[in-house]
Coordinates of C-alpha atoms and ligand atoms in Angstrom, one line a residue:
M1 CA 24.6 2.6 10.9
K2 CA 27.0 2.2 13.7
P3 CA 30.5 3.6 13.5
L4 CA 33.4 1.2 14.2
L5 CA 35.5 3.9 15.7
Y6 CA 35.0 7.6 15.6
S7 CA 38.6 8.3 14.9
L8 CA 38.6 5.9 12.0
T9 CA 35.6 7.5 10.4
L10 CA 37.0 11.0 11.0
F11 CA 40.1 9.9 9.2
F12 CA 38.0 9.4 6.1
L13 CA 36.4 12.8 6.4
F14 CA 36.3 14.7 3.2
Q15 CA 34.2 17.5 1.7
T16 CA 30.8 16.1 2.4
S17 CA 29.1 19.4 2.6
L18 CA 29.8 20.7 -0.9
S19 CA 27.3 18.6 -2.8
A20 CA 24.4 19.4 -0.6
Q21 CA 24.8 23.1 -0.4
N22 CA 22.2 23.9 -3.0
Y23 CA 20.0 20.9 -2.6
K24 CA 17.1 22.9 -1.3
E25 CA 17.0 24.9 -4.4
R26 CA 17.4 21.8 -6.5
L27 CA 14.6 19.9 -4.8
Q28 CA 12.3 22.8 -5.6
N29 CA 13.1 22.4 -9.3
I30 CA 13.2 18.6 -9.8
D31 CA 12.1 15.4 -8.3
I32 CA 14.0 12.2 -9.2
K33 CA 11.6 9.2 -9.6
H34 CA 13.8 6.3 -10.7
Y35 CA 17.4 5.3 -11.3
N36 CA 18.2 2.5 -13.7
L37 CA 21.9 1.7 -13.3
S38 CA 23.8 -0.6 -15.7
I39 CA 27.3 -1.2 -14.3
D40 CA 30.1 -3.5 -15.5
V41 CA 32.8 -4.6 -13.1
N42 CA 35.8 -6.7 -13.8
D43 CA 39.1 -8.0 -12.4
S44 CA 41.6 -6.4 -14.7
T45 CA 40.9 -2.8 -13.8
N46 CA 39.0 -0.8 -11.1
K47 CA 37.4 1.2 -13.9
I48 CA 33.7 0.8 -14.2
D49 CA 31.7 1.3 -17.4
A50 CA 28.2 2.4 -16.6
T51 CA 24.9 3.8 -18.0
A52 CA 22.5 5.6 -15.7
L53 CA 18.9 6.3 -16.8
V54 CA 17.7 9.0 -14.4
S55 CA 13.9 9.6 -14.6
L56 CA 12.7 12.8 -13.1
K57 CA 9.9 15.4 -13.2
F58 CA 10.4 19.1 -13.3
K59 CA 8.6 21.2 -10.7
K60 CA 9.8 24.4 -12.2
I61 CA 11.4 25.0 -15.6
N62 CA 14.9 26.5 -15.6
S63 CA 17.5 26.6 -18.4
H64 CA 19.4 23.8 -16.7
F65 CA 19.3 21.4 -13.7
E66 CA 22.0 19.8 -11.7
L67 CA 23.0 16.3 -10.6
D68 CA 25.9 15.2 -8.4
L69 CA 28.7 13.2 -9.9
V70 CA 32.3 13.2 -8.9
N71 CA 34.6 14.5 -11.7
K72 CA 37.7 12.7 -12.7
D73 CA 40.6 14.4 -11.1
S74 CA 43.9 14.8 -12.9
I75 CA 46.1 14.0 -9.9
T76 CA 44.7 10.6 -8.9
G77 CA 43.1 9.8 -12.2
M78 CA 40.0 8.7 -10.2
G79 CA 36.5 10.0 -10.7
M80 CA 34.0 9.8 -13.5
V81 CA 34.0 11.1 -17.1
I82 CA 30.7 11.5 -18.9
D83 CA 30.5 10.3 -22.5
S84 CA 27.1 11.5 -23.5
I85 CA 23.7 12.5 -22.1
Y86 CA 20.4 12.0 -23.9
Q87 CA 16.9 13.2 -22.9
N88 CA 14.4 10.6 -24.2
N89 CA 16.8 9.8 -27.1
V90 CA 17.7 13.4 -27.9
K91 CA 21.2 14.4 -27.2
V92 CA 21.5 17.4 -24.8
D93 CA 24.2 19.8 -23.8
F94 CA 25.8 19.5 -20.4
T95 CA 28.8 20.6 -18.4
H96 CA 30.5 18.5 -15.7
I97 CA 32.5 20.7 -13.3
N98 CA 33.1 20.7 -9.6
N99 CA 31.4 17.3 -9.1
K100 CA 28.1 18.7 -10.6
V101 CA 26.5 17.7 -13.9
S102 CA 24.6 20.7 -15.3
I103 CA 22.2 19.6 -17.9
Q104 CA 20.2 21.7 -20.4
P105 CA 16.9 20.1 -20.9
K106 CA 15.1 20.3 -24.3
H107 CA 11.6 21.8 -24.1
P108 CA 10.7 20.4 -20.7
F109 CA 7.2 20.7 -19.2
P110 CA 6.5 20.6 -15.5
G111 CA 4.9 17.4 -14.2
V112 CA 6.0 15.3 -17.2
K113 CA 8.5 12.5 -16.6
Y114 CA 11.8 12.7 -18.6
T115 CA 14.5 10.1 -18.7
Y116 CA 18.1 11.2 -19.0
T117 CA 20.5 8.5 -20.3
I118 CA 24.0 9.2 -18.9
K119 CA 26.9 7.1 -20.2
Y120 CA 30.0 7.4 -18.1
S121 CA 33.0 5.6 -16.9
G122 CA 35.9 5.9 -14.4
I123 CA 37.5 4.6 -11.3
P124 CA 35.3 5.4 -8.3
K125 CA 37.1 7.6 -5.8
D126 CA 34.9 6.3 -3.1
G127 CA 31.3 5.2 -2.6
L128 CA 31.8 2.0 -4.6
V129 CA 34.8 0.5 -2.9
I130 CA 36.8 -2.0 -4.9
S131 CA 39.4 -3.8 -2.8
N132 CA 40.5 -7.1 -1.5
N133 CA 38.8 -8.5 1.6
L134 CA 40.4 -10.1 4.6
H135 CA 40.9 -13.4 2.7
G136 CA 42.6 -11.6 -0.2
D137 CA 39.6 -11.9 -2.5
R138 CA 38.5 -9.1 -4.7
T139 CA 35.2 -7.4 -3.7
F140 CA 33.1 -4.5 -4.9
F141 CA 30.9 -2.9 -2.2
G142 CA 28.8 0.2 -2.2
D143 CA 29.2 2.3 1.0
N144 CA 27.3 5.5 0.4
W145 CA 26.6 7.1 3.8
P146 CA 26.3 10.0 4.1
N147 CA 26.5 11.3 0.5
R148 CA 29.1 9.3 -1.2
A149 CA 26.7 7.8 -3.8
H150 CA 27.6 10.4 -6.4
N151 CA 31.1 8.9 -6.5
W152 CA 29.7 6.1 -8.7
F153 CA 26.4 7.2 -10.1
P154 CA 24.8 10.6 -11.0
C155 CA 22.1 11.5 -8.5
I156 CA 20.7 14.0 -6.1
D157 CA 22.7 12.9 -3.2
H158 CA 20.4 13.9 -0.4
P159 CA 18.1 11.8 1.8
S160 CA 15.0 13.8 1.0
D161 CA 15.0 13.0 -2.8
K162 CA 14.0 9.4 -2.6
A163 CA 13.6 7.3 -5.7
T164 CA 13.2 3.7 -6.8
I165 CA 16.3 2.1 -8.3
E166 CA 17.2 -1.0 -10.3
Y167 CA 20.6 -2.3 -11.2
F168 CA 21.9 -4.4 -14.1
I169 CA 25.2 -5.6 -12.8
K170 CA 27.6 -7.5 -15.2
A171 CA 30.4 -9.3 -13.4
P172 CA 32.8 -12.3 -13.9
N173 CA 30.7 -15.4 -13.3
Y174 CA 32.5 -16.6 -10.1
Y175 CA 31.0 -13.6 -8.3
Q176 CA 27.6 -13.1 -6.9
A177 CA 25.9 -9.8 -6.9
I178 CA 23.4 -8.4 -4.3
A179 CA 21.6 -5.1 -4.3
N180 CA 18.5 -3.4 -3.0
G181 CA 15.1 -4.9 -3.9
Y182 CA 14.4 -8.3 -5.4
L183 CA 16.3 -10.4 -7.9
V184 CA 14.5 -10.0 -11.2
E185 CA 17.1 -11.9 -13.3
E186 CA 20.3 -13.9 -13.0
S187 CA 21.7 -15.0 -16.3
N188 CA 24.9 -16.3 -17.9
I189 CA 25.9 -13.8 -20.6
D190 CA 28.7 -16.0 -21.9
D191 CA 31.1 -18.5 -20.4
K192 CA 32.9 -15.8 -18.4
S193 CA 30.3 -13.4 -17.1
K194 CA 26.9 -13.1 -15.5
L195 CA 24.1 -10.5 -15.4
Y196 CA 22.2 -9.7 -12.2
H197 CA 19.1 -7.5 -12.3
W198 CA 17.9 -6.3 -8.9
K199 CA 15.0 -3.8 -8.5
T200 CA 13.3 -2.0 -5.7
E201 CA 9.5 -1.5 -5.5
V202 CA 9.6 1.5 -3.1
P203 CA 11.6 4.7 -3.1
I204 CA 14.7 4.8 -0.9
P205 CA 17.3 7.5 -0.1
T206 CA 20.7 7.4 -1.9
K207 CA 22.6 6.9 1.3
V208 CA 21.2 3.3 1.5
M209 CA 21.4 2.4 -2.3
V210 CA 24.1 -0.3 -2.8
I211 CA 25.4 -3.2 -4.7
G212 CA 27.8 -5.8 -3.4
V213 CA 29.8 -8.1 -5.7
A214 CA 32.0 -10.8 -4.2
K215 CA 32.5 -14.5 -3.8
F216 CA 29.7 -15.2 -1.3
A217 CA 28.3 -18.2 0.5
V218 CA 24.6 -17.6 0.7
Q219 CA 22.1 -19.2 3.1
N220 CA 18.4 -18.7 2.8
I221 CA 17.1 -19.0 6.3
G222 CA 13.4 -18.9 5.5
E223 CA 10.6 -16.4 5.7
T224 CA 9.1 -14.6 8.5
N225 CA 5.9 -12.5 8.0
N226 CA 6.4 -13.2 4.2
V227 CA 9.9 -11.6 4.3
P228 CA 12.6 -13.9 2.9
V229 CA 15.7 -13.6 5.1
S230 CA 19.2 -14.6 3.9
T231 CA 22.8 -14.5 5.0
W232 CA 25.6 -13.5 2.6
V233 CA 29.1 -14.2 4.0
Y234 CA 32.6 -14.9 2.7
P235 CA 32.9 -18.7 1.9
Q236 CA 36.0 -19.2 4.0
T237 CA 34.1 -18.7 7.3
K238 CA 30.6 -19.5 6.2
E239 CA 29.7 -21.7 9.1
K240 CA 30.5 -18.9 11.6
G241 CA 28.8 -16.3 9.4
F242 CA 25.6 -18.4 9.0
H243 CA 25.5 -18.8 12.8
D244 CA 26.1 -15.2 13.6
F245 CA 23.2 -13.9 11.4
S246 CA 20.8 -16.7 12.4
T247 CA 19.1 -14.4 14.9
A248 CA 17.9 -12.0 12.2
K249 CA 14.5 -13.6 11.9
E250 CA 13.6 -13.3 15.6
I251 CA 14.7 -9.6 15.5
L252 CA 12.8 -8.9 12.4
N253 CA 9.7 -10.4 13.9
F254 CA 9.9 -8.3 17.0
F255 CA 10.1 -5.1 15.0
I256 CA 7.3 -6.1 12.6
E257 CA 5.0 -6.9 15.5
N258 CA 5.7 -3.6 17.3
I259 CA 6.3 -1.1 14.6
G260 CA 4.5 -2.3 11.5
E261 CA 4.9 -4.1 8.2
Y262 CA 8.5 -4.5 7.0
P263 CA 9.1 -2.0 4.2
F264 CA 11.2 -4.0 1.8
L265 CA 11.0 -7.3 -0.2
K266 CA 13.8 -9.1 1.5
L267 CA 16.3 -8.9 4.3
A268 CA 19.8 -10.0 3.6
N269 CA 22.6 -9.7 6.1
V270 CA 25.9 -9.2 4.2
Q271 CA 29.5 -9.5 5.3
S272 CA 31.3 -6.6 3.5
N273 CA 34.1 -4.1 3.7
T274 CA 31.9 -1.2 4.9
R275 CA 33.9 1.3 6.9
Y276 CA 31.2 1.4 9.5
G277 CA 30.4 -1.3 12.0
G278 CA 27.1 -1.9 10.3
M279 CA 25.5 0.0 7.4
E280 CA 21.7 -0.3 7.1
N281 CA 21.5 -0.4 3.3
A282 CA 17.8 -0.9 2.4
G283 CA 16.9 -4.6 2.5
N284 CA 20.5 -5.7 2.5
I285 CA 22.5 -4.7 5.5
F286 CA 26.3 -4.6 5.2
Y287 CA 28.4 -5.5 8.2
Y288 CA 32.1 -4.9 8.7
Q289 CA 34.1 -8.0 7.6
E290 CA 35.6 -8.8 11.0
S291 CA 32.1 -8.9 12.6
V292 CA 31.9 -12.6 11.7
S293 CA 33.1 -14.6 14.6
G294 CA 30.7 -17.5 15.1
S295 CA 29.9 -16.4 18.6
L296 CA 26.7 -14.4 18.1
E297 CA 28.4 -11.4 19.7
H298 CA 26.8 -8.8 17.5
E299 CA 23.1 -9.3 18.1
D300 CA 22.7 -5.7 19.2
L301 CA 24.4 -4.5 16.0
I302 CA 22.1 -6.6 13.9
A303 CA 19.1 -5.3 15.8
H304 CA 20.3 -1.7 15.3
E305 CA 20.6 -2.1 11.6
I306 CA 17.3 -4.0 11.2
A307 CA 15.5 -1.2 13.2
H308 CA 16.9 1.2 10.6
Q309 CA 14.8 -0.5 7.9
W310 CA 11.8 1.4 9.4
F311 CA 13.6 4.4 10.8
G312 CA 16.1 5.9 8.4
N313 CA 15.4 3.8 5.3
S314 CA 11.6 4.0 5.1
A315 CA 10.7 6.9 7.4
S316 CA 13.8 9.0 6.7
E317 CA 15.0 12.2 8.2
I318 CA 14.2 15.2 6.0
D319 CA 17.7 16.6 6.5
W320 CA 20.9 15.9 8.3
P321 CA 20.2 17.8 11.5
H322 CA 17.3 15.4 12.2
I323 CA 19.5 12.3 12.0
W324 CA 18.5 11.3 15.5
L325 CA 15.2 10.2 13.9
S326 CA 17.4 7.4 12.4
E327 CA 20.2 6.8 14.9
G328 CA 18.4 7.6 18.1
F329 CA 15.5 5.4 17.0
A330 CA 17.8 2.5 15.9
T331 CA 19.6 2.7 19.2
Y332 CA 16.5 2.8 21.4
F333 CA 14.6 0.1 19.5
T334 CA 17.6 -2.1 19.9
S335 CA 17.3 -1.5 23.7
L336 CA 13.6 -2.4 23.5
Y337 CA 14.5 -5.6 21.7
I338 CA 17.1 -6.4 24.4
Q339 CA 14.5 -5.7 27.1
K340 CA 12.2 -8.2 25.6
F341 CA 14.7 -11.0 24.9
K342 CA 17.5 -10.4 27.5
G343 CA 15.4 -9.0 30.4
E344 CA 15.0 -5.8 32.4
E345 CA 18.4 -5.8 34.0
A346 CA 20.2 -5.9 30.6
F347 CA 17.9 -3.1 29.4
L348 CA 18.5 -0.9 32.4
N349 CA 22.3 -1.5 32.2
R350 CA 22.3 -0.2 28.6
L351 CA 20.3 2.9 29.6
K352 CA 22.7 3.6 32.5
N353 CA 25.8 3.1 30.2
Q354 CA 24.2 5.4 27.6
R355 CA 23.4 8.0 30.2
N356 CA 27.0 8.0 31.3
T357 CA 28.2 8.4 27.7
V358 CA 25.9 11.4 27.2
I359 CA 27.1 13.0 30.4
N360 CA 30.8 12.5 29.5
Y361 CA 30.2 13.7 25.9
Y362 CA 28.6 16.9 27.1
K363 CA 31.7 17.8 29.0
R364 CA 33.6 17.9 25.7
V365 CA 30.9 19.0 23.2
Q366 CA 28.0 21.3 24.0
T367 CA 25.8 21.1 20.9
P368 CA 22.1 20.2 20.9
V369 CA 20.8 16.9 19.3
I370 CA 19.3 18.9 16.4
D371 CA 22.5 20.4 15.2
T372 CA 22.0 22.8 12.4
K373 CA 25.6 24.1 12.3
T374 CA 27.7 20.9 11.6
K375 CA 28.2 20.5 7.9
D376 CA 30.6 17.6 8.1
Y377 CA 27.9 14.9 8.3
I378 CA 30.3 12.2 9.6
K379 CA 30.6 14.3 12.7
L380 CA 26.8 13.8 13.3
L381 CA 27.6 10.2 14.1
N382 CA 28.0 11.2 17.7
T383 CA 26.6 10.6 21.1
N384 CA 23.9 13.1 20.7
S385 CA 22.4 11.4 17.6
Y386 CA 22.7 7.9 19.1
Q387 CA 22.7 7.7 22.9
K388 CA 21.0 11.0 23.7
G389 CA 18.4 10.5 20.9
A390 CA 17.7 7.1 22.4
W391 CA 17.3 8.6 25.9
V392 CA 14.9 11.2 24.5
L393 CA 12.7 8.3 23.3
H394 CA 13.0 6.6 26.6
M395 CA 11.8 9.7 28.5
L396 CA 9.1 10.2 25.9
K397 CA 7.9 6.6 26.6
N398 CA 7.8 7.2 30.3
N399 CA 6.1 10.5 29.7
L400 CA 3.3 9.1 27.5
G401 CA 3.1 5.6 28.9
D402 CA 3.6 2.4 26.9
E403 CA 0.3 2.4 25.2
F404 CA 0.4 5.9 23.8
F405 CA 4.1 5.6 23.0
W406 CA 3.7 2.5 20.8
K407 CA 0.5 3.9 19.3
G408 CA 2.4 7.1 18.4
I409 CA 5.4 5.2 17.0
R410 CA 3.1 3.1 14.8
A411 CA 1.2 6.2 13.6
Y412 CA 4.4 8.1 12.9
Y413 CA 5.7 5.2 10.9
Q414 CA 2.5 4.8 8.9
K415 CA 2.4 8.5 8.1
Y416 CA 6.0 8.9 7.0
K417 CA 6.9 5.5 5.6
F418 CA 8.6 5.8 2.1
S419 CA 8.8 9.5 2.8
N420 CA 10.7 12.0 5.0
A421 CA 10.0 13.6 8.3
S422 CA 11.3 16.4 10.5
T423 CA 11.5 16.3 14.3
T424 CA 8.4 18.5 14.4
N425 CA 6.5 16.0 12.2
F426 CA 7.4 13.3 14.8
K427 CA 6.4 15.6 17.7
N428 CA 3.1 16.4 16.1
V429 CA 2.1 12.8 15.7
M430 CA 3.1 11.9 19.3
A431 CA 1.2 15.0 20.6
Q432 CA -1.9 14.2 18.5
V433 CA -2.0 10.5 19.6
S434 CA -1.4 11.2 23.3
G435 CA -3.4 14.5 23.5
K436 CA -0.4 16.0 25.3
N437 CA 1.4 19.2 24.5
L438 CA 5.0 18.1 23.9
D439 CA 6.5 21.5 22.9
V440 CA 8.6 22.0 26.1
F441 CA 9.7 18.4 26.1
F442 CA 11.0 18.4 22.5
D443 CA 12.4 21.9 22.9
Q444 CA 14.5 21.2 26.0
W445 CA 15.8 17.8 25.1
L446 CA 16.5 18.3 21.4
K447 CA 16.9 21.9 20.6
K448 CA 18.8 22.9 23.7
S449 CA 22.1 21.3 24.8
G450 CA 22.8 19.8 28.2
H451 CA 20.8 18.0 30.8
P452 CA 19.8 18.6 34.4
V453 CA 22.7 18.6 36.9
L454 CA 21.0 18.2 40.3
K455 CA 22.1 19.1 43.8
S456 CA 19.8 18.3 46.7
S457 CA 19.3 18.6 50.5
W458 CA 16.5 17.2 52.6
I459 CA 15.1 16.8 56.2
Y460 CA 12.6 14.5 57.6
F461 CA 9.8 15.6 60.0
N462 CA 6.5 14.1 61.0
N463 CA 6.0 11.6 58.2
K464 CA 7.1 14.2 55.7
V465 CA 10.3 14.9 53.8
R466 CA 11.2 18.5 52.9
I467 CA 13.5 18.3 49.9
I468 CA 15.1 21.0 47.9
V469 CA 16.3 20.1 44.4
E470 CA 18.6 22.6 42.7
Q471 CA 19.2 22.7 38.9
T472 CA 22.8 23.8 38.7
Q473 CA 23.2 23.8 34.9
D474 CA 22.6 27.0 32.9
T475 CA 19.4 26.1 31.0
L476 CA 16.4 25.1 33.2
F477 CA 14.5 21.9 32.5
D478 CA 11.0 20.8 33.3
F479 CA 10.7 17.2 34.3
P480 CA 9.3 14.6 36.7
L481 CA 11.8 13.2 39.2
E482 CA 11.2 10.0 41.0
L483 CA 12.5 9.6 44.5
E484 CA 13.1 6.3 46.4
L485 CA 12.5 7.1 50.1
I486 CA 14.3 4.5 52.1
H487 CA 13.0 3.8 55.6
K488 CA 15.0 3.0 58.7
D489 CA 14.0 -0.7 58.4
G490 CA 15.3 -0.9 54.8
S491 CA 11.9 -0.8 53.2
S492 CA 11.2 1.9 50.6
E493 CA 8.6 3.8 48.8
I494 CA 8.6 5.7 45.5
Q495 CA 7.3 9.3 45.2
A496 CA 7.5 11.7 42.2
I497 CA 7.9 15.4 42.2
Q498 CA 7.8 17.8 39.2
I499 CA 10.9 20.0 38.9
S500 CA 10.7 23.2 36.9
E501 CA 12.3 25.9 39.0
K502 CA 16.0 26.6 39.5
S503 CA 15.6 25.6 43.2
S504 CA 12.4 25.0 45.1
P505 CA 11.3 23.1 48.2
H506 CA 8.9 20.1 47.9
I507 CA 7.1 18.5 50.8
V508 CA 6.7 14.8 50.2
P509 CA 4.5 12.7 52.5
T510 CA 6.0 9.4 53.8
T511 CA 4.8 6.4 55.7
G512 CA 7.6 6.5 58.3
E513 CA 11.1 7.9 59.1
I514 CA 13.5 8.1 56.2
K515 CA 17.2 7.4 56.3
E516 CA 18.2 7.9 52.7
I517 CA 16.8 9.2 49.4
K518 CA 17.8 7.8 46.0
F519 CA 17.1 9.8 42.8
D520 CA 15.5 8.1 39.8
P521 CA 15.5 4.5 41.0
S522 CA 13.9 3.2 37.8
V523 CA 16.3 4.9 35.4
K524 CA 13.8 7.2 33.8
L525 CA 15.6 10.5 33.7
L526 CA 18.6 11.8 31.8
F527 CA 20.4 13.7 34.6
E528 CA 23.7 14.0 36.4
P529 CA 23.8 14.1 40.2
L530 CA 26.2 16.5 41.9
Ligands
LIG1 ZN1 22.6 3.4 12.9

């Protein structure tokens, strides 16, 4: 995803950490396999009537297990009330307190699949946002990131418990409904309402499970690599919207060719009311409603969200501190798309801008990319996860070379698709493919905060340069530094030195007298000159 504005997203901050506090314990007890969600929406009220069939297996047997579902609160009247819960047609006891449903299973066995039918209703506090769009039309859009899904359906709201999902959406017949997966059925129920049945074939995390119900104009723009691509926009500005998302096929192709097979059954780009700039919901990406302009100005946003289909949605981070495996990847793979289609200069300009952003951010916030302390997940949508994560991949690509980098990326994706990975899992794949020890690299750039801040002095003598590079920051880094040695006649040569000490002299041979030295001429190092 891409935030619209940090201040805007922070404004919406609420208790995101509560529901995940005990997820580790819960994941050791149960594994959710499938959600079957029947949901009725209408125009007379924001209340939804729903039935969730949650299929799961027990890993351990306890007297009860817990799902997340936001309670109805007496002040706002919003939240969900559960009517009944059945385990394979047998009524079971439950409590619903503090946004947790605690269910007492009947005679469960480990490894056997049980389905819990949960009938509930209420006005979603969040997660499924029911509002009017910029044209004044009523819309219903899921917007779950990071863990807002349990505002509208019972689930384990954590990215590491993936499941397949299907939706039976009943809505007034002038609306269209989109959701993850493929359209199994679209039927008229009576002369006023329609049923849409969407279903996924592969497991996805709750953060990217959504439905969207609105008046849409839909354009099917054909298939690429057997993936149908479509655009869903508000009818009032459909020509502009169709034009804006017309680049999706080209972007999709680029990633399929370089990363691997597309993980889902369709790609739909959807104008929506998401609070984010773009939200990468699996197979149907939601974009902020003002993004439609008719001027193709959001190609990088579209590329970012499409890259997430592989990284974030299919190969997902195992836990929130590893979110750079989503956001850093989506940011850097967008840059690689830009490099291919907009050229080297556009690519290098992005890298330079991102490097400046990282340097400025560090002046305010000194946390490492892998941030295990922040529990307000919205705050992880920061420069470390996006720009610095992208820069780590860029340096890794320079470290390994293009061939091993791409081979490693493809191997990582194949190993962790439809699953979850940690940063160590990623490191191990890249190390195995390249035959390099990457412990120091991953440790210094991801687990430690900061970056090299370099001071230098040099003298020329007898076709040699003696240069002293000093690392002025607290934590020492180990990295190659390229130098552009500029001769008196304006010609130049590139030499590289390895920096690992606080301050050490290097003797660099040259082919003539030097008048100037430039650091990192090819934009390969995340550093700050002093
Ligand atoms: Zn993103």
